[in-house]
Amino acid sequence: MKAPMVARRFLRVCATLLLGLAFLTGTGLAASASSDPQPSFVVRTVTYDASGAAEFRAAVDEGAQIWNQHVRNVQFVPGTPADVVIYADNGWPRAMPTGLGSGYVWMGRQAVQQGHYPVRIAAHELGHILGLPDRRTGLCSDLMSGASAGTSCRNPDPSPAEAAEVEYNFQNGRTALVPGVTLADSPARTRH
């Protein structure tokens, strides 16, 4: 009688350990028990319309793909109706998030004329749409340092910390940015 009780207790401990391991590795028992490769998180699709981005359309598409490569729970997809509308104008680049994953981006020609890299500009402005503020660190490795990294910086990739912040934003459905406020990394506030 004692052996079956020990065996049941041992099986319960093993089952608990397996559940804990599945939780820590991000897989669920349903995912490991089937051949279904579905992720264990919800992916939010953010549609964008770059038809008004003029000569920056390819840079915007590349910036969106860069984010898609660095984050898992949100993905940019071109299409209409769009969550994000992108325009080109003669001013300085800027973004106006209207909510997490929605808003407007202006690809300003002024920064490009000064020598800033269009793909970095696009990825940076889309970072605002994903809930990231400007952080004028001056470091090229920080995408959200924006123009403060100088015109020689051609890094369009978010840092691991920036990608993790986006993941956190979309996992929790919130951002520290105020909807409807335009974020501009104006040239007067940057270092060259």
PDB file of C-alpha atoms in Angstrom:
ATOM      1  CA  MET A   1       0.000   0.000   0.000  1.00  0.00           C
ATOM      2  CA  LYS A   2       2.894   2.345   0.743  1.00  0.00           C
ATOM      3  CA  ALA A   3       4.565   1.829  -2.693  1.00  0.00           C
ATOM      4  CA  PRO A   4       1.539   3.084  -4.751  1.00  0.00           C
ATOM      5  CA  MET A   5       1.295   6.195  -2.550  1.00  0.00           C
ATOM      6  CA  VAL A   6       5.020   6.955  -3.058  1.00  0.00           C
ATOM      7  CA  ALA A   7       4.641   6.370  -6.797  1.00  0.00           C
ATOM      8  CA  ARG A   8       1.672   8.794  -7.013  1.00  0.00           C
ATOM      9  CA  ARG A   9       3.539  11.423  -5.028  1.00  0.00           C
ATOM     10  CA  PHE A  10       6.594  10.966  -7.285  1.00  0.00           C
ATOM     11  CA  LEU A  11       4.413  11.363 -10.414  1.00  0.00           C
ATOM     12  CA  ARG A  12       2.809  14.511  -8.988  1.00  0.00           C
ATOM     13  CA  VAL A  13       6.235  16.032  -8.291  1.00  0.00           C
ATOM     14  CA  CYS A  14       7.392  15.140 -11.823  1.00  0.00           C
ATOM     15  CA  ALA A  15       4.246  16.638 -13.361  1.00  0.00           C
ATOM     16  CA  THR A  16       4.713  19.830 -11.333  1.00  0.00           C
ATOM     17  CA  LEU A  17       8.337  20.082 -12.423  1.00  0.00           C
ATOM     18  CA  LEU A  18       7.376  19.583 -16.075  1.00  0.00           C
ATOM     19  CA  LEU A  19       4.704  22.272 -15.846  1.00  0.00           C
ATOM     20  CA  GLY A  20       7.190  24.651 -14.252  1.00  0.00           C
ATOM     21  CA  LEU A  21       9.760  23.916 -16.954  1.00  0.00           C
ATOM     22  CA  ALA A  22       7.153  24.476 -19.674  1.00  0.00           C
ATOM     23  CA  PHE A  23       6.235  27.829 -18.081  1.00  0.00           C
ATOM     24  CA  LEU A  24       9.860  28.955 -17.807  1.00  0.00           C
ATOM     25  CA  THR A  25      10.683  28.063 -21.413  1.00  0.00           C
ATOM     26  CA  GLY A  26       7.568  29.769 -22.719  1.00  0.00           C
ATOM     27  CA  THR A  27       5.911  26.657 -24.053  1.00  0.00           C
ATOM     28  CA  GLY A  28       2.640  25.235 -22.896  1.00  0.00           C
ATOM     29  CA  LEU A  29       1.722  21.587 -22.629  1.00  0.00           C
ATOM     30  CA  ALA A  30      -0.712  21.977 -25.506  1.00  0.00           C
ATOM     31  CA  ALA A  31       2.054  23.325 -27.729  1.00  0.00           C
ATOM     32  CA  SER A  32       4.508  20.601 -26.733  1.00  0.00           C
ATOM     33  CA  ALA A  33       1.977  17.821 -27.023  1.00  0.00           C
ATOM     34  CA  SER A  34       1.021  18.724 -30.591  1.00  0.00           C
ATOM     35  CA  SER A  35       2.921  19.585 -33.733  1.00  0.00           C
ATOM     36  CA  ASP A  36       1.260  23.026 -33.838  1.00  0.00           C
ATOM     37  CA  PRO A  37       4.063  25.642 -33.890  1.00  0.00           C
ATOM     38  CA  GLN A  38       1.805  28.476 -32.646  1.00  0.00           C
ATOM     39  CA  PRO A  39       3.545  30.890 -30.276  1.00  0.00           C
ATOM     40  CA  SER A  40       2.467  31.027 -26.639  1.00  0.00           C
ATOM     41  CA  PHE A  41       1.822  34.784 -26.884  1.00  0.00           C
ATOM     42  CA  VAL A  42      -0.562  36.972 -28.841  1.00  0.00           C
ATOM     43  CA  VAL A  43       0.900  38.748 -31.864  1.00  0.00           C
ATOM     44  CA  ARG A  44      -0.628  42.142 -32.566  1.00  0.00           C
ATOM     45  CA  THR A  45      -0.621  43.239 -36.191  1.00  0.00           C
ATOM     46  CA  VAL A  46      -0.081  46.936 -36.830  1.00  0.00           C
ATOM     47  CA  THR A  47      -0.966  47.930 -40.383  1.00  0.00           C
ATOM     48  CA  TYR A  48       0.821  50.849 -41.955  1.00  0.00           C
ATOM     49  CA  ASP A  49       0.210  52.898 -45.087  1.00  0.00           C
ATOM     50  CA  ALA A  50       3.387  54.307 -46.624  1.00  0.00           C
ATOM     51  CA  SER A  51       1.722  55.433 -49.864  1.00  0.00           C
ATOM     52  CA  GLY A  52       2.263  59.066 -48.823  1.00  0.00           C
ATOM     53  CA  ALA A  53       5.930  58.527 -47.904  1.00  0.00           C
ATOM     54  CA  ALA A  54       7.108  59.442 -51.436  1.00  0.00           C
ATOM     55  CA  GLU A  55      10.838  58.726 -51.853  1.00  0.00           C
ATOM     56  CA  PHE A  56      10.979  57.265 -48.323  1.00  0.00           C
ATOM     57  CA  ARG A  57       8.609  54.371 -48.989  1.00  0.00           C
ATOM     58  CA  ALA A  58      11.384  51.759 -49.265  1.00  0.00           C
ATOM     59  CA  ALA A  59      13.053  53.133 -46.103  1.00  0.00           C
ATOM     60  CA  VAL A  60       9.742  52.861 -44.226  1.00  0.00           C
ATOM     61  CA  ASP A  61       9.240  49.275 -45.410  1.00  0.00           C
ATOM     62  CA  GLU A  62      12.780  48.423 -44.306  1.00  0.00           C
ATOM     63  CA  GLY A  63      12.285  50.127 -40.931  1.00  0.00           C
ATOM     64  CA  ALA A  64       9.087  48.122 -40.376  1.00  0.00           C
ATOM     65  CA  GLN A  65      10.872  44.869 -41.252  1.00  0.00           C
ATOM     66  CA  ILE A  66      13.687  45.708 -38.846  1.00  0.00           C
ATOM     67  CA  TRP A  67      11.166  45.961 -36.018  1.00  0.00           C
ATOM     68  CA  ASN A  68       9.543  42.707 -37.169  1.00  0.00           C
ATOM     69  CA  GLN A  69      12.922  40.997 -36.837  1.00  0.00           C
ATOM     70  CA  HIS A  70      13.530  42.304 -33.313  1.00  0.00           C
ATOM     71  CA  VAL A  71      10.143  41.884 -31.594  1.00  0.00           C
ATOM     72  CA  ARG A  72       7.767  38.938 -31.438  1.00  0.00           C
ATOM     73  CA  ASN A  73       4.468  40.180 -30.061  1.00  0.00           C
ATOM     74  CA  VAL A  74       3.858  42.995 -32.564  1.00  0.00           C
ATOM     75  CA  GLN A  75       4.378  42.953 -36.314  1.00  0.00           C
ATOM     76  CA  PHE A  76       4.114  45.720 -38.909  1.00  0.00           C
ATOM     77  CA  VAL A  77       2.205  44.794 -42.064  1.00  0.00           C
ATOM     78  CA  PRO A  78       1.543  47.149 -44.985  1.00  0.00           C
ATOM     79  CA  GLY A  79      -2.144  47.669 -45.696  1.00  0.00           C
ATOM     80  CA  THR A  80      -5.254  49.769 -45.425  1.00  0.00           C
ATOM     81  CA  PRO A  81      -7.153  50.723 -43.466  1.00  0.00           C
ATOM     82  CA  ALA A  82      -3.984  51.542 -41.595  1.00  0.00           C
ATOM     83  CA  ASP A  83      -3.189  51.915 -37.921  1.00  0.00           C
ATOM     84  CA  VAL A  84      -0.194  54.074 -38.901  1.00  0.00           C
ATOM     85  CA  VAL A  85      -0.115  56.535 -41.786  1.00  0.00           C
ATOM     86  CA  ILE A  86       3.271  57.746 -43.040  1.00  0.00           C
ATOM     87  CA  TYR A  87       3.867  60.947 -44.974  1.00  0.00           C
ATOM     88  CA  ALA A  88       6.864  62.755 -46.468  1.00  0.00           C
ATOM     89  CA  ASP A  89       7.322  66.482 -45.985  1.00  0.00           C
ATOM     90  CA  ASN A  90      10.048  69.128 -45.974  1.00  0.00           C
ATOM     91  CA  GLY A  91      10.214  69.481 -42.175  1.00  0.00           C
ATOM     92  CA  TRP A  92      12.018  67.513 -39.513  1.00  0.00           C
ATOM     93  CA  PRO A  93      11.007  63.829 -38.962  1.00  0.00           C
ATOM     94  CA  ARG A  94       8.373  63.340 -36.281  1.00  0.00           C
ATOM     95  CA  ALA A  95       5.681  60.994 -35.039  1.00  0.00           C
ATOM     96  CA  MET A  96       2.351  61.480 -33.347  1.00  0.00           C
ATOM     97  CA  PRO A  97       1.207  58.298 -31.619  1.00  0.00           C
ATOM     98  CA  THR A  98      -2.556  58.257 -31.124  1.00  0.00           C
ATOM     99  CA  GLY A  99      -2.374  55.065 -29.062  1.00  0.00           C
ATOM    100  CA  LEU A 100      -0.082  52.070 -28.708  1.00  0.00           C
ATOM    101  CA  GLY A 101       0.440  50.841 -32.278  1.00  0.00           C
ATOM    102  CA  SER A 102      -1.362  53.709 -33.993  1.00  0.00           C
ATOM    103  CA  GLY A 103      -0.630  57.206 -35.181  1.00  0.00           C
ATOM    104  CA  TYR A 104       1.121  59.275 -37.808  1.00  0.00           C
ATOM    105  CA  VAL A 105       4.730  59.529 -38.986  1.00  0.00           C
ATOM    106  CA  TRP A 106       6.297  62.294 -41.069  1.00  0.00           C
ATOM    107  CA  MET A 107       9.529  61.422 -42.854  1.00  0.00           C
ATOM    108  CA  GLY A 108      11.021  64.918 -42.924  1.00  0.00           C
ATOM    109  CA  ARG A 109      13.413  65.711 -45.727  1.00  0.00           C
ATOM    110  CA  GLN A 110      15.334  68.202 -43.570  1.00  0.00           C
ATOM    111  CA  ALA A 111      17.128  65.454 -41.613  1.00  0.00           C
ATOM    112  CA  VAL A 112      18.017  63.554 -44.779  1.00  0.00           C
ATOM    113  CA  GLN A 113      19.369  66.745 -46.361  1.00  0.00           C
ATOM    114  CA  GLN A 114      21.574  67.132 -43.280  1.00  0.00           C
ATOM    115  CA  GLY A 115      22.933  63.601 -43.804  1.00  0.00           C
ATOM    116  CA  HIS A 116      20.841  61.410 -41.494  1.00  0.00           C
ATOM    117  CA  TYR A 117      20.154  57.853 -42.693  1.00  0.00           C
ATOM    118  CA  PRO A 118      16.530  57.412 -43.917  1.00  0.00           C
ATOM    119  CA  VAL A 119      16.166  53.800 -42.712  1.00  0.00           C
ATOM    120  CA  ARG A 120      17.288  54.781 -39.204  1.00  0.00           C
ATOM    121  CA  ILE A 121      14.837  57.699 -39.283  1.00  0.00           C
ATOM    122  CA  ALA A 122      11.979  55.382 -40.310  1.00  0.00           C
ATOM    123  CA  ALA A 123      12.802  52.759 -37.655  1.00  0.00           C
ATOM    124  CA  HIS A 124      13.174  55.504 -35.019  1.00  0.00           C
ATOM    125  CA  GLU A 125       9.821  57.106 -35.833  1.00  0.00           C
ATOM    126  CA  LEU A 126       8.095  53.702 -35.897  1.00  0.00           C
ATOM    127  CA  GLY A 127       9.656  53.138 -32.460  1.00  0.00           C
ATOM    128  CA  HIS A 128       7.524  56.032 -31.205  1.00  0.00           C
ATOM    129  CA  ILE A 129       4.427  54.284 -32.583  1.00  0.00           C
ATOM    130  CA  LEU A 130       5.525  51.242 -30.564  1.00  0.00           C
ATOM    131  CA  GLY A 131       5.596  53.346 -27.391  1.00  0.00           C
ATOM    132  CA  LEU A 132       9.245  54.398 -27.149  1.00  0.00           C
ATOM    133  CA  PRO A 133      10.202  57.983 -26.220  1.00  0.00           C
ATOM    134  CA  ASP A 134      13.201  59.935 -27.502  1.00  0.00           C
ATOM    135  CA  ARG A 135      16.333  59.244 -25.484  1.00  0.00           C
ATOM    136  CA  ARG A 136      19.051  61.589 -26.633  1.00  0.00           C
ATOM    137  CA  THR A 137      21.948  59.446 -25.394  1.00  0.00           C
ATOM    138  CA  GLY A 138      24.200  60.238 -28.347  1.00  0.00           C
ATOM    139  CA  LEU A 139      24.874  56.508 -28.728  1.00  0.00           C
ATOM    140  CA  CYS A 140      24.569  55.019 -32.201  1.00  0.00           C
ATOM    141  CA  SER A 141      23.668  51.672 -30.604  1.00  0.00           C
ATOM    142  CA  ASP A 142      20.474  53.265 -29.220  1.00  0.00           C
ATOM    143  CA  LEU A 143      17.899  53.656 -31.988  1.00  0.00           C
ATOM    144  CA  MET A 144      15.854  56.050 -29.874  1.00  0.00           C
ATOM    145  CA  SER A 145      18.868  58.342 -29.416  1.00  0.00           C
ATOM    146  CA  GLY A 146      17.794  59.647 -32.803  1.00  0.00           C
ATOM    147  CA  ALA A 147      19.749  62.478 -34.344  1.00  0.00           C
ATOM    148  CA  SER A 148      21.873  62.890 -31.195  1.00  0.00           C
ATOM    149  CA  ALA A 149      24.017  60.009 -32.513  1.00  0.00           C
ATOM    150  CA  GLY A 150      25.121  62.205 -35.418  1.00  0.00           C
ATOM    151  CA  THR A 151      24.947  61.885 -39.179  1.00  0.00           C
ATOM    152  CA  SER A 152      27.623  59.174 -39.309  1.00  0.00           C
ATOM    153  CA  CYS A 153      25.331  56.764 -37.403  1.00  0.00           C
ATOM    154  CA  ARG A 154      23.672  54.320 -39.785  1.00  0.00           C
ATOM    155  CA  ASN A 155      22.394  51.806 -37.211  1.00  0.00           C
ATOM    156  CA  PRO A 156      18.665  51.208 -37.815  1.00  0.00           C
ATOM    157  CA  ASP A 157      18.342  48.405 -35.246  1.00  0.00           C
ATOM    158  CA  PRO A 158      16.802  48.812 -31.802  1.00  0.00           C
ATOM    159  CA  SER A 159      18.998  47.853 -28.867  1.00  0.00           C
ATOM    160  CA  PRO A 160      17.994  44.733 -26.925  1.00  0.00           C
ATOM    161  CA  ALA A 161      16.636  47.001 -24.165  1.00  0.00           C
ATOM    162  CA  GLU A 162      14.514  48.960 -26.665  1.00  0.00           C
ATOM    163  CA  ALA A 163      13.125  45.739 -28.185  1.00  0.00           C
ATOM    164  CA  ALA A 164      12.353  44.415 -24.691  1.00  0.00           C
ATOM    165  CA  GLU A 165      10.527  47.650 -23.837  1.00  0.00           C
ATOM    166  CA  VAL A 166       8.346  47.275 -26.944  1.00  0.00           C
ATOM    167  CA  GLU A 167       7.579  43.667 -25.989  1.00  0.00           C
ATOM    168  CA  TYR A 168       6.624  44.860 -22.506  1.00  0.00           C
ATOM    169  CA  ASN A 169       4.461  47.669 -23.899  1.00  0.00           C
ATOM    170  CA  PHE A 170       2.430  45.304 -26.065  1.00  0.00           C
ATOM    171  CA  GLN A 171       2.287  42.540 -23.476  1.00  0.00           C
ATOM    172  CA  ASN A 172       0.756  44.995 -21.017  1.00  0.00           C
ATOM    173  CA  GLY A 173      -1.135  47.167 -23.514  1.00  0.00           C
ATOM    174  CA  ARG A 174       0.264  50.450 -22.277  1.00  0.00           C
ATOM    175  CA  THR A 175       2.889  53.075 -22.925  1.00  0.00           C
ATOM    176  CA  ALA A 176       4.267  56.106 -21.140  1.00  0.00           C
ATOM    177  CA  LEU A 177       3.702  58.283 -24.230  1.00  0.00           C
ATOM    178  CA  VAL A 178       0.775  60.675 -24.259  1.00  0.00           C
ATOM    179  CA  PRO A 179      -1.537  60.025 -27.239  1.00  0.00           C
ATOM    180  CA  GLY A 180      -1.827  62.933 -29.644  1.00  0.00           C
ATOM    181  CA  VAL A 181       1.489  64.561 -28.679  1.00  0.00           C
ATOM    182  CA  THR A 182       3.901  65.018 -31.580  1.00  0.00           C
ATOM    183  CA  LEU A 183       7.426  63.767 -30.894  1.00  0.00           C
ATOM    184  CA  ALA A 184      10.112  65.562 -32.903  1.00  0.00           C
ATOM    185  CA  ASP A 185      13.835  65.005 -32.453  1.00  0.00           C
ATOM    186  CA  SER A 186      14.421  68.598 -33.548  1.00  0.00           C
ATOM    187  CA  PRO A 187      17.840  69.600 -34.835  1.00  0.00           C
ATOM    188  CA  ALA A 188      18.182  72.300 -32.177  1.00  0.00           C
ATOM    189  CA  ARG A 189      18.188  69.618 -29.477  1.00  0.00           C
ATOM    190  CA  THR A 190      20.728  67.249 -31.053  1.00  0.00           C
ATOM    191  CA  ARG A 191      24.499  66.988 -31.096  1.00  0.00           C
ATOM    192  CA  HIS A 192      26.453  66.770 -34.361  1.00  0.00           C
TER     193      HIS A 192
END
